[in-house]
Amino acid sequence: MFRSSGIQAFRQLGVGRSGIQAAGTRRPDPNHYPHPNRRSRGFTLIELLVVIAIIAILAAILFPVFARAREAARQSSCASNLRQLGTALQMYSQDYEGCYPLHLTLPPSYTVGHYWFGLLANGVVDKTQGMLYPYTRNHQIQLCPSFTGRPAYGNATGGYGYNWIYLASNTAAGRYGDYTVHEASINRPADCIAFADVATYRTGANAGLYETFSIAPPSSSLGFGDFPNAHFRHNEVLNAVFVDGHVKALKPLRRSTNANNVAHHLHHLGVNGTDDDRYFSGR
């Protein structure tokens, strides 16, 4: 009896077989430490693959949107350049009794020529000697920010072309520098392009996209066939400034069937070979 009650009393005081427990301490909780067979929760391979797939889908959706937004900003800068070229053209015509610049003036030697974009002499271009330079004083506006073609005139035109066939000549053949066109002969200035986004694709050893200085032929009226140089580089549209000074984004009216042209966004602004009155002649 005494032995039984004594053992119970010692157990109440915290005394067991392994010794006396210090006063004020607690027994360790067996659930406090992780079980040796219990693993921490993490991502499985399937979950990681799902996350990666979602990120890839979002990137595929957003990257083209960002690219189009950047191109829209470049298109706006291009429109500003063309607007300034259109203003320079109007100032030129005011100083020259209403006449537009000739496409090219040639001395008897035929080795030097003045164009709207500069003076070409033996393959070298002086941009400060262009017909319109006195009115712009900045040849940087002749460079489209979206033009990525190779230079053919030292980047003097930079992707812009002059409607020389109908503004520098009264003939469909576009006679070089014989006489110019008076503004009074343009009955529809809002329908007559002055400058526009252009480029040309050259075949041969150094094939590729090159700068040019004119938008010619406007359609196929000169018998050049399916070789347009209207360059729809701004999200499949081109910028053009018209004789009255307004700038407009235009879509192709007829797409080229030439693979090189299609790859480089070169198409027609006319539905056929007699559609120049829509955007070019102004008559």
GROMACS .gro file of C-alpha atoms in nm:
model
  283
    1MET     CA    1   0.000   0.000   0.000
    2PHE     CA    2   0.273   0.241   0.101
    3ARG     CA    3   0.483   0.137  -0.201
    4SER     CA    4   0.201   0.190  -0.446
    5SER     CA    5   0.104   0.531  -0.310
    6GLY     CA    6   0.469   0.639  -0.300
    7ILE     CA    7   0.525   0.558  -0.665
    8GLN     CA    8   0.217   0.758  -0.759
    9ALA     CA    9   0.345   1.052  -0.555
   10PHE     CA   10   0.683   1.045  -0.730
   11ARG     CA   11   0.512   1.031  -1.068
   12GLN     CA   12   0.309   1.338  -0.977
   13LEU     CA   13   0.638   1.515  -0.899
   14GLY     CA   14   0.774   1.423  -1.244
   15VAL     CA   15   0.992   1.133  -1.143
   16GLY     CA   16   1.003   0.838  -1.377
   17ARG     CA   17   1.223   0.545  -1.446
   18SER     CA   18   1.476   0.755  -1.633
   19GLY     CA   19   1.521   1.003  -1.350
   20ILE     CA   20   1.371   1.321  -1.205
   21GLN     CA   21   1.247   1.588  -1.453
   22ALA     CA   22   1.367   1.937  -1.378
   23ALA     CA   23   1.109   2.164  -1.226
   24GLY     CA   24   0.937   2.401  -1.473
   25THR     CA   25   1.020   2.200  -1.784
   26ARG     CA   26   0.781   2.033  -2.024
   27ARG     CA   27   0.797   1.704  -2.190
   28PRO     CA   28   0.892   1.728  -2.560
   29ASP     CA   29   0.601   1.700  -2.797
   30PRO     CA   30   0.658   1.403  -3.027
   31ASN     CA   31   0.468   1.587  -3.305
   32HIS     CA   32   0.701   1.888  -3.288
   33TYR     CA   33   0.969   1.725  -3.502
   34PRO     CA   34   0.897   1.608  -3.858
   35HIS     CA   35   0.856   1.245  -3.915
   36PRO     CA   36   1.162   1.101  -4.092
   37ASN     CA   37   0.940   0.969  -4.372
   38ARG     CA   38   0.744   1.296  -4.421
   39ARG     CA   39   0.864   1.516  -4.720
   40SER     CA   40   0.812   1.894  -4.767
   41ARG     CA   41   0.559   1.994  -5.035
   42GLY     CA   42   0.714   2.130  -5.368
   43PHE     CA   43   0.634   2.179  -5.740
   44THR     CA   44   0.594   1.870  -5.947
   45LEU     CA   45   0.735   1.842  -6.299
   46ILE     CA   46   0.387   1.865  -6.449
   47GLU     CA   47   0.315   2.186  -6.257
   48LEU     CA   48   0.640   2.342  -6.382
   49LEU     CA   49   0.560   2.244  -6.739
   50VAL     CA   50   0.215   2.401  -6.710
   51VAL     CA   51   0.364   2.729  -6.582
   52ILE     CA   52   0.622   2.733  -6.863
   53ALA     CA   53   0.350   2.666  -7.120
   54ILE     CA   54   0.139   2.955  -6.987
   55ILE     CA   55   0.437   3.192  -7.003
   56ALA     CA   56   0.512   3.084  -7.360
   57ILE     CA   57   0.151   3.143  -7.465
   58LEU     CA   58   0.148   3.490  -7.309
   59ALA     CA   59   0.478   3.575  -7.479
   60ALA     CA   60   0.345   3.458  -7.816
   61ILE     CA   61   0.042   3.683  -7.770
   62LEU     CA   62   0.218   3.992  -7.635
   63PHE     CA   63   0.537   4.007  -7.845
   64PRO     CA   64   0.353   4.071  -8.176
   65VAL     CA   65   0.144   4.335  -8.000
   66PHE     CA   66   0.458   4.510  -7.877
   67ALA     CA   67   0.616   4.484  -8.222
   68ARG     CA   68   0.311   4.643  -8.384
   69ALA     CA   69   0.312   4.918  -8.123
   70ARG     CA   70   0.677   4.997  -8.196
   71GLU     CA   71   0.608   5.000  -8.568
   72ALA     CA   72   0.312   5.233  -8.514
   73ALA     CA   73   0.547   5.476  -8.338
   74ARG     CA   74   0.793   5.459  -8.630
   75GLN     CA   75   0.506   5.511  -8.873
   76SER     CA   76   0.410   5.828  -8.688
   77SER     CA   77   0.769   5.955  -8.714
   78CYS     CA   78   0.770   5.870  -9.085
   79ALA     CA   79   0.446   6.064  -9.136
   80SER     CA   80   0.608   6.366  -8.972
   81ASN     CA   81   0.905   6.342  -9.211
   82LEU     CA   82   0.677   6.325  -9.514
   83ARG     CA   83   0.469   6.616  -9.390
   84GLN     CA   84   0.786   6.828  -9.377
   85LEU     CA   85   0.885   6.717  -9.727
   86GLY     CA   86   0.539   6.814  -9.848
   87THR     CA   87   0.578   7.158  -9.690
   88ALA     CA   88   0.919   7.197  -9.853
   89LEU     CA   89   0.766   7.108 -10.190
   90GLN     CA   90   0.501   7.378 -10.150
   91MET     CA   91   0.764   7.637 -10.053
   92TYR     CA   92   0.971   7.540 -10.357
   93SER     CA   93   0.674   7.584 -10.591
   94GLN     CA   94   0.601   7.926 -10.442
   95ASP     CA   95   0.957   8.039 -10.512
   96TYR     CA   96   0.956   7.898 -10.864
   97GLU     CA   97   0.633   8.053 -10.991
   98GLY     CA   98   0.417   7.756 -10.904
   99CYS     CA   99   0.638   7.492 -11.065
  100TYR     CA  100   0.739   7.167 -10.898
  101PRO     CA  101   1.101   7.041 -10.893
  102LEU     CA  102   1.237   6.865 -11.195
  103HIS     CA  103   1.318   6.501 -11.153
  104LEU     CA  104   1.675   6.557 -11.265
  105THR     CA  105   1.880   6.832 -11.427
  106LEU     CA  106   2.172   6.719 -11.638
  107PRO     CA  107   2.455   6.928 -11.782
  108PRO     CA  108   2.602   6.826 -12.117
  109SER     CA  109   2.857   6.594 -11.950
  110TYR     CA  110   2.583   6.375 -11.798
  111THR     CA  111   2.812   6.298 -11.504
  112VAL     CA  112   2.647   6.533 -11.255
  113GLY     CA  113   2.280   6.567 -11.175
  114HIS     CA  114   2.062   6.758 -10.933
  115TYR     CA  115   1.780   6.560 -10.779
  116TRP     CA  116   1.533   6.652 -10.509
  117PHE     CA  117   1.745   6.465 -10.254
  118GLY     CA  118   2.094   6.588 -10.344
  119LEU     CA  119   2.366   6.639 -10.600
  120LEU     CA  120   2.487   6.315 -10.756
  121ALA     CA  121   2.839   6.329 -10.897
  122ASN     CA  122   3.025   6.015 -11.005
  123GLY     CA  123   2.839   5.797 -10.758
  124VAL     CA  124   2.879   6.038 -10.463
  125VAL     CA  125   2.579   6.226 -10.325
  126ASP     CA  126   2.597   6.569 -10.161
  127LYS     CA  127   2.276   6.583  -9.959
  128THR     CA  128   2.311   6.955  -9.896
  129GLN     CA  129   2.276   7.028 -10.269
  130GLY     CA  130   1.931   6.878 -10.316
  131MET     CA  131   1.658   7.091 -10.470
  132LEU     CA  132   1.454   7.080 -10.150
  133TYR     CA  133   1.741   7.117  -9.904
  134PRO     CA  134   1.717   7.500  -9.882
  135TYR     CA  135   1.364   7.448  -9.746
  136THR     CA  136   1.441   7.167  -9.504
  137ARG     CA  137   1.800   7.229  -9.390
  138ASN     CA  138   1.789   6.876  -9.255
  139HIS     CA  139   1.848   6.569  -9.467
  140GLN     CA  140   1.754   6.342  -9.173
  141ILE     CA  141   1.387   6.391  -9.258
  142GLN     CA  142   1.462   6.208  -9.585
  143LEU     CA  143   1.524   5.888  -9.386
  144CYS     CA  144   1.229   5.671  -9.288
  145PRO     CA  145   1.286   5.508  -8.945
  146SER     CA  146   1.140   5.180  -9.072
  147PHE     CA  147   1.347   5.156  -9.389
  148THR     CA  148   1.598   4.872  -9.362
  149GLY     CA  149   1.709   4.846  -9.724
  150ARG     CA  150   2.063   4.891  -9.849
  151PRO     CA  151   2.182   5.236  -9.952
  152ALA     CA  152   2.203   5.310 -10.323
  153TYR     CA  153   2.251   5.688 -10.289
  154GLY     CA  154   2.425   5.712  -9.955
  155ASN     CA  155   2.090   5.698  -9.771
  156ALA     CA  156   2.009   6.034  -9.928
  157THR     CA  157   1.653   5.927 -10.003
  158GLY     CA  158   1.623   5.688  -9.710
  159GLY     CA  159   1.313   5.515  -9.840
  160TYR     CA  160   1.116   5.808  -9.986
  161GLY     CA  161   1.033   5.858 -10.352
  162TYR     CA  162   0.913   6.155 -10.558
  163ASN     CA  163   0.618   6.130 -10.797
  164TRP     CA  164   0.835   6.258 -11.080
  165ILE     CA  165   0.629   6.110 -11.362
  166TYR     CA  166   0.335   6.338 -11.293
  167LEU     CA  167   0.498   6.628 -11.108
  168ALA     CA  168   0.812   6.668 -11.318
  169SER     CA  169   0.676   6.581 -11.659
  170ASN     CA  170   0.356   6.608 -11.858
  171THR     CA  171   0.419   6.287 -12.046
  172ALA     CA  172   0.366   5.926 -11.949
  173ALA     CA  173   0.727   5.855 -12.042
  174GLY     CA  174   0.846   6.095 -11.770
  175ARG     CA  175   1.100   6.299 -11.966
  176TYR     CA  176   1.410   6.385 -11.762
  177GLY     CA  177   1.443   6.753 -11.682
  178ASP     CA  178   1.289   6.891 -12.000
  179TYR     CA  179   1.024   7.095 -11.827
  180THR     CA  180   0.833   7.089 -11.505
  181VAL     CA  181   0.467   7.083 -11.409
  182HIS     CA  182   0.281   7.389 -11.288
  183GLU     CA  183   0.059   7.353 -10.983
  184ALA     CA  184  -0.236   7.487 -11.184
  185SER     CA  185  -0.236   7.169 -11.392
  186ILE     CA  186  -0.307   6.956 -11.085
  187ASN     CA  187  -0.685   6.967 -11.063
  188ARG     CA  188  -0.707   6.727 -10.768
  189PRO     CA  189  -0.411   6.803 -10.537
  190ALA     CA  190  -0.566   6.593 -10.259
  191ASP     CA  191  -0.545   6.289 -10.489
  192CYS     CA  192  -0.193   6.345 -10.620
  193ILE     CA  193   0.092   6.187 -10.424
  194ALA     CA  194   0.404   6.401 -10.388
  195PHE     CA  195   0.626   6.162 -10.185
  196ALA     CA  196   0.568   5.812 -10.051
  197ASP     CA  197   0.741   5.513  -9.892
  198VAL     CA  198   0.936   5.333 -10.161
  199ALA     CA  199   1.204   5.069 -10.210
  200THR     CA  200   1.320   4.847 -10.492
  201TYR     CA  201   1.426   4.485 -10.501
  202ARG     CA  202   1.738   4.411 -10.702
  203THR     CA  203   1.831   4.068 -10.827
  204GLY     CA  204   2.179   3.942 -10.902
  205ALA     CA  205   2.493   3.892 -10.698
  206ASN     CA  206   2.396   4.149 -10.435
  207ALA     CA  207   2.026   4.081 -10.439
  208GLY     CA  208   1.815   4.255 -10.181
  209LEU     CA  209   1.609   4.560 -10.093
  210TYR     CA  210   1.758   4.896 -10.193
  211GLU     CA  211   1.666   5.261 -10.160
  212THR     CA  212   1.542   5.449 -10.464
  213PHE     CA  213   1.445   5.811 -10.527
  214SER     CA  214   1.109   5.798 -10.702
  215ILE     CA  215   0.778   5.621 -10.686
  216ALA     CA  216   0.785   5.495 -11.041
  217PRO     CA  217   0.611   5.340 -11.206
  218PRO     CA  218   0.309   5.423 -10.990
  219SER     CA  219   0.125   5.116 -11.119
  220SER     CA  220   0.214   4.922 -11.431
  221SER     CA  221   0.138   5.191 -11.683
  222LEU     CA  222   0.496   5.211 -11.811
  223GLY     CA  223   0.511   4.847 -11.907
  224PHE     CA  224   0.737   4.740 -11.623
  225GLY     CA  225   0.502   4.456 -11.534
  226ASP     CA  226   0.488   4.320 -11.180
  227PHE     CA  227   0.778   4.522 -11.037
  228PRO     CA  228   0.630   4.787 -10.809
  229ASN     CA  229   0.834   4.995 -10.568
  230ALA     CA  230   0.555   5.112 -10.339
  231HIS     CA  231   0.679   4.983 -10.004
  232PHE     CA  232   0.413   4.884  -9.750
  233ARG     CA  233   0.654   4.856  -9.457
  234HIS     CA  234   0.440   5.001  -9.178
  235ASN     CA  235   0.227   4.706  -9.070
  236GLU     CA  236   0.129   4.646  -9.435
  237VAL     CA  237   0.055   5.013  -9.514
  238LEU     CA  238   0.264   5.292  -9.661
  239ASN     CA  239   0.270   5.661  -9.580
  240ALA     CA  240   0.223   5.918  -9.854
  241VAL     CA  241   0.210   6.297  -9.854
  242PHE     CA  242  -0.009   6.453 -10.117
  243VAL     CA  243   0.036   6.776 -10.310
  244ASP     CA  244  -0.207   6.958 -10.081
  245GLY     CA  245   0.012   6.867  -9.781
  246HIS     CA  246  -0.195   6.601  -9.606
  247VAL     CA  247  -0.041   6.266  -9.511
  248LYS     CA  248  -0.231   5.941  -9.543
  249ALA     CA  249  -0.163   5.572  -9.481
  250LEU     CA  250  -0.253   5.362  -9.785
  251LYS     CA  251  -0.303   4.991  -9.836
  252PRO     CA  252  -0.210   4.808 -10.157
  253LEU     CA  253  -0.481   4.788 -10.419
  254ARG     CA  254  -0.316   4.503 -10.603
  255ARG     CA  255  -0.066   4.264 -10.452
  256SER     CA  256   0.239   4.154 -10.641
  257THR     CA  257   0.270   3.791 -10.741
  258ASN     CA  258   0.650   3.806 -10.746
  259ALA     CA  259   0.788   3.612 -10.448
  260ASN     CA  260   1.066   3.864 -10.377
  261ASN     CA  261   0.822   4.153 -10.382
  262VAL     CA  262   0.580   3.973 -10.154
  263ALA     CA  263   0.857   3.889  -9.907
  264HIS     CA  264   0.960   4.256  -9.890
  265HIS     CA  265   0.610   4.412  -9.889
  266LEU     CA  266   0.634   4.564 -10.237
  267HIS     CA  267   0.294   4.595 -10.403
  268HIS     CA  268   0.085   4.818 -10.630
  269LEU     CA  269  -0.113   5.131 -10.549
  270GLY     CA  270  -0.322   5.080 -10.861
  271VAL     CA  271  -0.566   4.804 -10.939
  272ASN     CA  272  -0.432   4.783 -11.296
  273GLY     CA  273  -0.204   4.957 -11.540
  274THR     CA  274  -0.442   5.246 -11.604
  275ASP     CA  275  -0.529   5.333 -11.245
  276ASP     CA  276  -0.277   5.615 -11.196
  277ASP     CA  277  -0.550   5.878 -11.179
  278ARG     CA  278  -0.651   5.748 -10.839
  279TYR     CA  279  -0.338   5.862 -10.655
  280PHE     CA  280  -0.083   6.001 -10.899
  281SER     CA  281  -0.190   6.213 -11.191
  282GLY     CA  282  -0.416   6.463 -11.012
  283ARG     CA  283  -0.567   6.556 -11.348
   0.00000   0.00000   0.00000
